[in-house]
mmCIF file of C-alpha atoms in Angstrom:
data_model
loop_
_atom_site.group_PDB
_atom_site.id
_atom_site.type_symbol
_atom_site.label_atom_id
_atom_site.label_comp_id
_atom_site.label_asym_id
_atom_site.label_seq_id
_atom_site.Cartn_x
_atom_site.Cartn_y
_atom_site.Cartn_z
ATOM 1 C CA MET A 1 -22.161 33.497 52.497
ATOM 2 C CA ARG A 2 -20.309 30.341 53.434
ATOM 3 C CA ASP A 3 -23.461 28.205 52.776
ATOM 4 C CA THR A 4 -23.595 29.925 49.081
ATOM 5 C CA MET A 5 -19.758 29.108 48.545
ATOM 6 C CA LEU A 6 -20.113 25.724 49.527
ATOM 7 C CA LEU A 7 -23.405 25.227 47.296
ATOM 8 C CA CYS A 8 -21.401 26.666 44.566
ATOM 9 C CA ALA A 9 -18.631 24.295 44.933
ATOM 10 C CA ALA A 10 -20.520 21.320 45.242
ATOM 11 C CA LEU A 11 -22.599 22.562 41.986
ATOM 12 C CA ALA A 12 -19.155 22.959 39.991
ATOM 13 C CA ALA A 13 -18.007 19.555 41.566
ATOM 14 C CA SER A 14 -21.164 17.469 40.330
ATOM 15 C CA ILE A 15 -20.973 19.309 36.875
ATOM 16 C CA LEU A 16 -17.287 18.349 36.515
ATOM 17 C CA LEU A 17 -17.931 14.898 37.574
ATOM 18 C CA THR A 18 -20.677 14.592 35.276
ATOM 19 C CA GLY A 19 -18.762 15.566 32.348
ATOM 20 C CA CYS A 20 -15.847 13.273 33.018
ATOM 21 C CA SER A 21 -18.159 10.223 33.707
ATOM 22 C CA THR A 22 -19.761 10.964 30.046
ATOM 23 C CA LEU A 23 -16.375 11.559 28.590
ATOM 24 C CA CYS A 24 -14.993 8.282 30.080
ATOM 25 C CA ALA A 25 -17.960 6.398 28.997
ATOM 26 C CA ASP A 26 -17.508 7.462 25.436
ATOM 27 C CA CYS A 27 -13.932 6.343 25.542
ATOM 28 C CA GLY A 28 -14.966 2.755 26.931
ATOM 29 C CA ALA A 29 -17.408 2.418 24.127
ATOM 30 C CA LYS A 30 -14.808 3.033 21.562
ATOM 31 C CA PRO A 31 -11.567 1.580 22.405
ATOM 32 C CA SER A 32 -8.491 2.393 20.337
ATOM 33 C CA VAL A 33 -7.511 -1.416 19.554
ATOM 34 C CA ARG A 34 -7.543 -2.784 16.373
ATOM 35 C CA ARG A 35 -8.931 -6.462 15.910
ATOM 36 C CA THR A 36 -6.651 -9.208 15.554
ATOM 37 C CA ASP A 37 -6.887 -11.344 12.420
ATOM 38 C CA HIS A 38 -7.717 -14.664 14.123
ATOM 39 C CA ALA A 39 -6.741 -16.570 10.835
ATOM 40 C CA CYS A 40 -3.183 -16.063 11.214
ATOM 41 C CA LEU A 41 -2.942 -17.211 14.753
ATOM 42 C CA PRO A 42 -2.168 -20.732 15.941
ATOM 43 C CA SER A 43 -5.125 -23.126 16.242
ATOM 44 C CA GLY A 44 -4.991 -23.652 20.050
ATOM 45 C CA GLY A 45 -1.739 -25.246 20.583
ATOM 46 C CA ALA A 46 1.449 -23.827 22.050
ATOM 47 C CA PRO A 47 3.379 -21.930 19.603
ATOM 48 C CA THR A 48 6.610 -23.185 21.036
ATOM 49 C CA MET A 49 5.792 -26.765 20.149
ATOM 50 C CA GLY A 50 7.760 -28.371 16.953
ATOM 51 C CA THR A 51 9.986 -26.716 14.687
ATOM 52 C CA ILE A 52 9.264 -24.723 11.668
ATOM 53 C CA PRO A 53 11.330 -24.456 8.559
ATOM 54 C CA VAL A 54 13.734 -21.563 7.757
ATOM 55 C CA MET A 55 14.421 -20.950 4.074
ATOM 56 C CA ALA A 56 16.869 -18.707 2.414
ATOM 57 C CA GLY A 57 14.650 -18.446 -0.900
ATOM 58 C CA PRO A 58 11.087 -18.353 -1.525
ATOM 59 C CA LEU A 59 8.933 -21.342 -0.616
ATOM 60 C CA PRO A 60 9.222 -24.591 -2.891
ATOM 61 C CA GLY A 61 6.149 -25.650 -4.538
ATOM 62 C CA ASP A 62 2.998 -23.657 -5.119
ATOM 63 C CA ARG A 63 1.455 -23.643 -1.430
ATOM 64 C CA ASP A 64 -0.703 -20.398 -0.851
ATOM 65 C CA TYR A 65 0.231 -18.527 1.887
ATOM 66 C CA VAL A 66 -0.236 -15.365 3.820
ATOM 67 C CA GLU A 67 2.981 -13.140 5.278
ATOM 68 C CA ILE A 68 2.185 -12.254 8.736
ATOM 69 C CA ALA A 69 5.441 -10.626 9.843
ATOM 70 C CA ASN A 70 8.781 -9.395 9.106
ATOM 71 C CA ILE A 71 11.058 -11.120 11.787
ATOM 72 C CA ASP A 72 14.708 -10.042 12.747
ATOM 73 C CA SER A 73 17.191 -12.235 14.526
ATOM 74 C CA TYR A 74 19.652 -10.797 17.367
ATOM 75 C CA SER A 75 22.624 -8.565 16.334
ATOM 76 C CA ILE A 76 26.262 -9.735 16.354
ATOM 77 C CA PRO A 77 29.200 -7.531 16.249
ATOM 78 C CA GLY A 78 31.605 -8.385 13.602
ATOM 79 C CA LYS A 79 31.235 -11.129 10.989
ATOM 80 C CA PRO A 80 29.492 -14.116 12.397
ATOM 81 C CA THR A 81 30.615 -17.674 12.448
ATOM 82 C CA PRO A 82 28.861 -20.677 10.947
ATOM 83 C CA GLU A 83 27.844 -21.577 14.412
ATOM 84 C CA GLN A 84 26.415 -17.912 15.137
ATOM 85 C CA THR A 85 24.778 -17.980 11.970
ATOM 86 C CA GLU A 86 22.783 -21.116 12.842
ATOM 87 C CA ALA A 87 21.887 -19.851 16.171
ATOM 88 C CA GLN A 88 20.482 -16.577 14.582
ATOM 89 C CA LYS A 89 18.459 -19.026 12.340
ATOM 90 C CA THR A 90 17.360 -20.949 15.446
ATOM 91 C CA ASP A 91 16.264 -17.615 16.724
ATOM 92 C CA LEU A 92 14.299 -16.724 13.704
ATOM 93 C CA ALA A 93 12.414 -19.979 13.866
ATOM 94 C CA ALA A 94 11.605 -19.356 17.466
ATOM 95 C CA LYS A 95 10.402 -16.029 16.726
ATOM 96 C CA GLY A 96 8.475 -17.339 13.902
ATOM 97 C CA ARG A 97 6.562 -19.890 16.049
ATOM 98 C CA ALA A 98 5.870 -17.074 18.739
ATOM 99 C CA ALA A 99 4.027 -15.219 15.710
ATOM 100 C CA GLY A 100 2.165 -18.428 14.955
ATOM 101 C CA ALA A 101 4.128 -18.899 11.540
ATOM 102 C CA ASP A 102 4.245 -22.141 9.657
ATOM 103 C CA ALA A 103 7.486 -21.053 7.962
ATOM 104 C CA VAL A 104 10.092 -18.334 7.699
ATOM 105 C CA ILE A 105 11.336 -17.727 4.077
ATOM 106 C CA GLN A 106 13.644 -15.252 2.080
ATOM 107 C CA VAL A 107 15.923 -15.111 5.041
ATOM 108 C CA GLN A 108 18.918 -12.581 4.282
ATOM 109 C CA ARG A 109 21.904 -11.501 6.288
ATOM 110 C CA LEU A 110 21.898 -7.931 6.872
ATOM 111 C CA ASN A 111 23.824 -5.694 8.651
ATOM 112 C CA SER A 112 23.637 -2.146 10.434
ATOM 113 C CA ILE A 113 26.311 0.491 11.096
ATOM 114 C CA LYS A 114 26.045 2.132 14.601
ATOM 115 C CA ASN A 115 27.861 5.174 15.224
ATOM 116 C CA GLY A 116 28.902 6.077 18.849
ATOM 117 C CA TRP A 117 31.184 5.429 21.773
ATOM 118 C CA ILE A 118 33.626 2.384 21.280
ATOM 119 C CA ASN A 119 36.644 1.106 23.242
ATOM 120 C CA ASN A 120 39.971 2.791 22.273
ATOM 121 C CA PRO A 121 42.590 0.074 21.537
ATOM 122 C CA ARG A 122 45.575 2.445 21.423
ATOM 123 C CA THR A 123 45.511 3.236 25.266
ATOM 124 C CA PRO A 124 46.912 0.693 27.882
ATOM 125 C CA PHE A 125 43.777 1.995 30.314
ATOM 126 C CA ARG A 126 40.157 1.395 29.695
ATOM 127 C CA SER A 127 38.955 4.611 27.712
ATOM 128 C CA VAL A 128 36.500 5.230 24.771
ATOM 129 C CA MET A 129 36.819 7.054 21.378
ATOM 130 C CA GLN A 130 34.001 8.021 18.696
ATOM 131 C CA GLY A 131 33.846 5.201 16.153
ATOM 132 C CA GLU A 132 31.399 2.846 14.396
ATOM 133 C CA THR A 133 30.373 -0.923 15.024
ATOM 134 C CA LYS A 134 28.844 -3.276 12.277
ATOM 135 C CA LEU A 135 26.165 -5.361 13.568
ATOM 136 C CA TYR A 136 25.275 -8.647 11.662
ATOM 137 C CA PHE A 137 21.691 -9.893 11.925
ATOM 138 C CA GLN A 138 19.195 -11.980 9.949
ATOM 139 C CA ARG A 139 15.729 -10.843 8.594
ATOM 140 C CA GLY A 140 13.057 -13.324 7.257
ATOM 141 C CA VAL A 141 9.288 -13.402 6.387
ATOM 142 C CA ALA A 142 7.197 -15.294 8.739
ATOM 143 C CA ILE A 143 4.209 -17.158 6.612
ATOM 144 C CA LYS A 144 1.440 -19.088 7.549
ATOM 145 C CA PHE A 145 -0.254 -21.278 4.911
ATOM 146 C CA VAL A 146 -3.699 -20.834 4.027
ATOM 147 C CA PRO A 147 -6.022 -23.864 4.742
ATOM 148 C CA GLY A 148 -7.953 -25.362 1.916
ATOM 149 C CA GLY A 149 -5.652 -24.038 -1.185
ATOM 150 C CA ARG A 150 -7.675 -20.758 -1.728
ATOM 151 C CA ALA A 151 -5.615 -18.113 -3.794
ATOM 152 C CA VAL A 152 -4.239 -15.176 -1.780
ATOM 153 C CA ALA A 153 -2.821 -12.144 -3.121
ATOM 154 C CA ARG A 154 0.662 -11.667 -2.223
#
């Protein structure tokens, strides 16, 4: 009786393991990863080398380009000073370089309002109250120039 139970358990385990290995082989043959568009990646060099232009408007001239990413800078609570604005533009340029962009265009200052707990200025001790905070950040479009001047749909 005991031998029969061991045989049944071994048979069930082998069926289960065979089914799992077939299932894993199917998963390995069809990974759920999208291919990367290698035309938009930097060509061999480190993406942190050099600086890229950051422009408020569209690209001057008629060079063809591909939009590769929308990039946001870090947020600043309250109205940013000119120094903070320049630091945000530097942050946009660094993130654009990391994405492999040749330039960042159409940069605009945006804000977002966050609701939640804020410090209560009406008490002499540390406490919180419900309120909102306005955060300012900059957003731009990272672009990669098209080699050879081919026309690209925008």
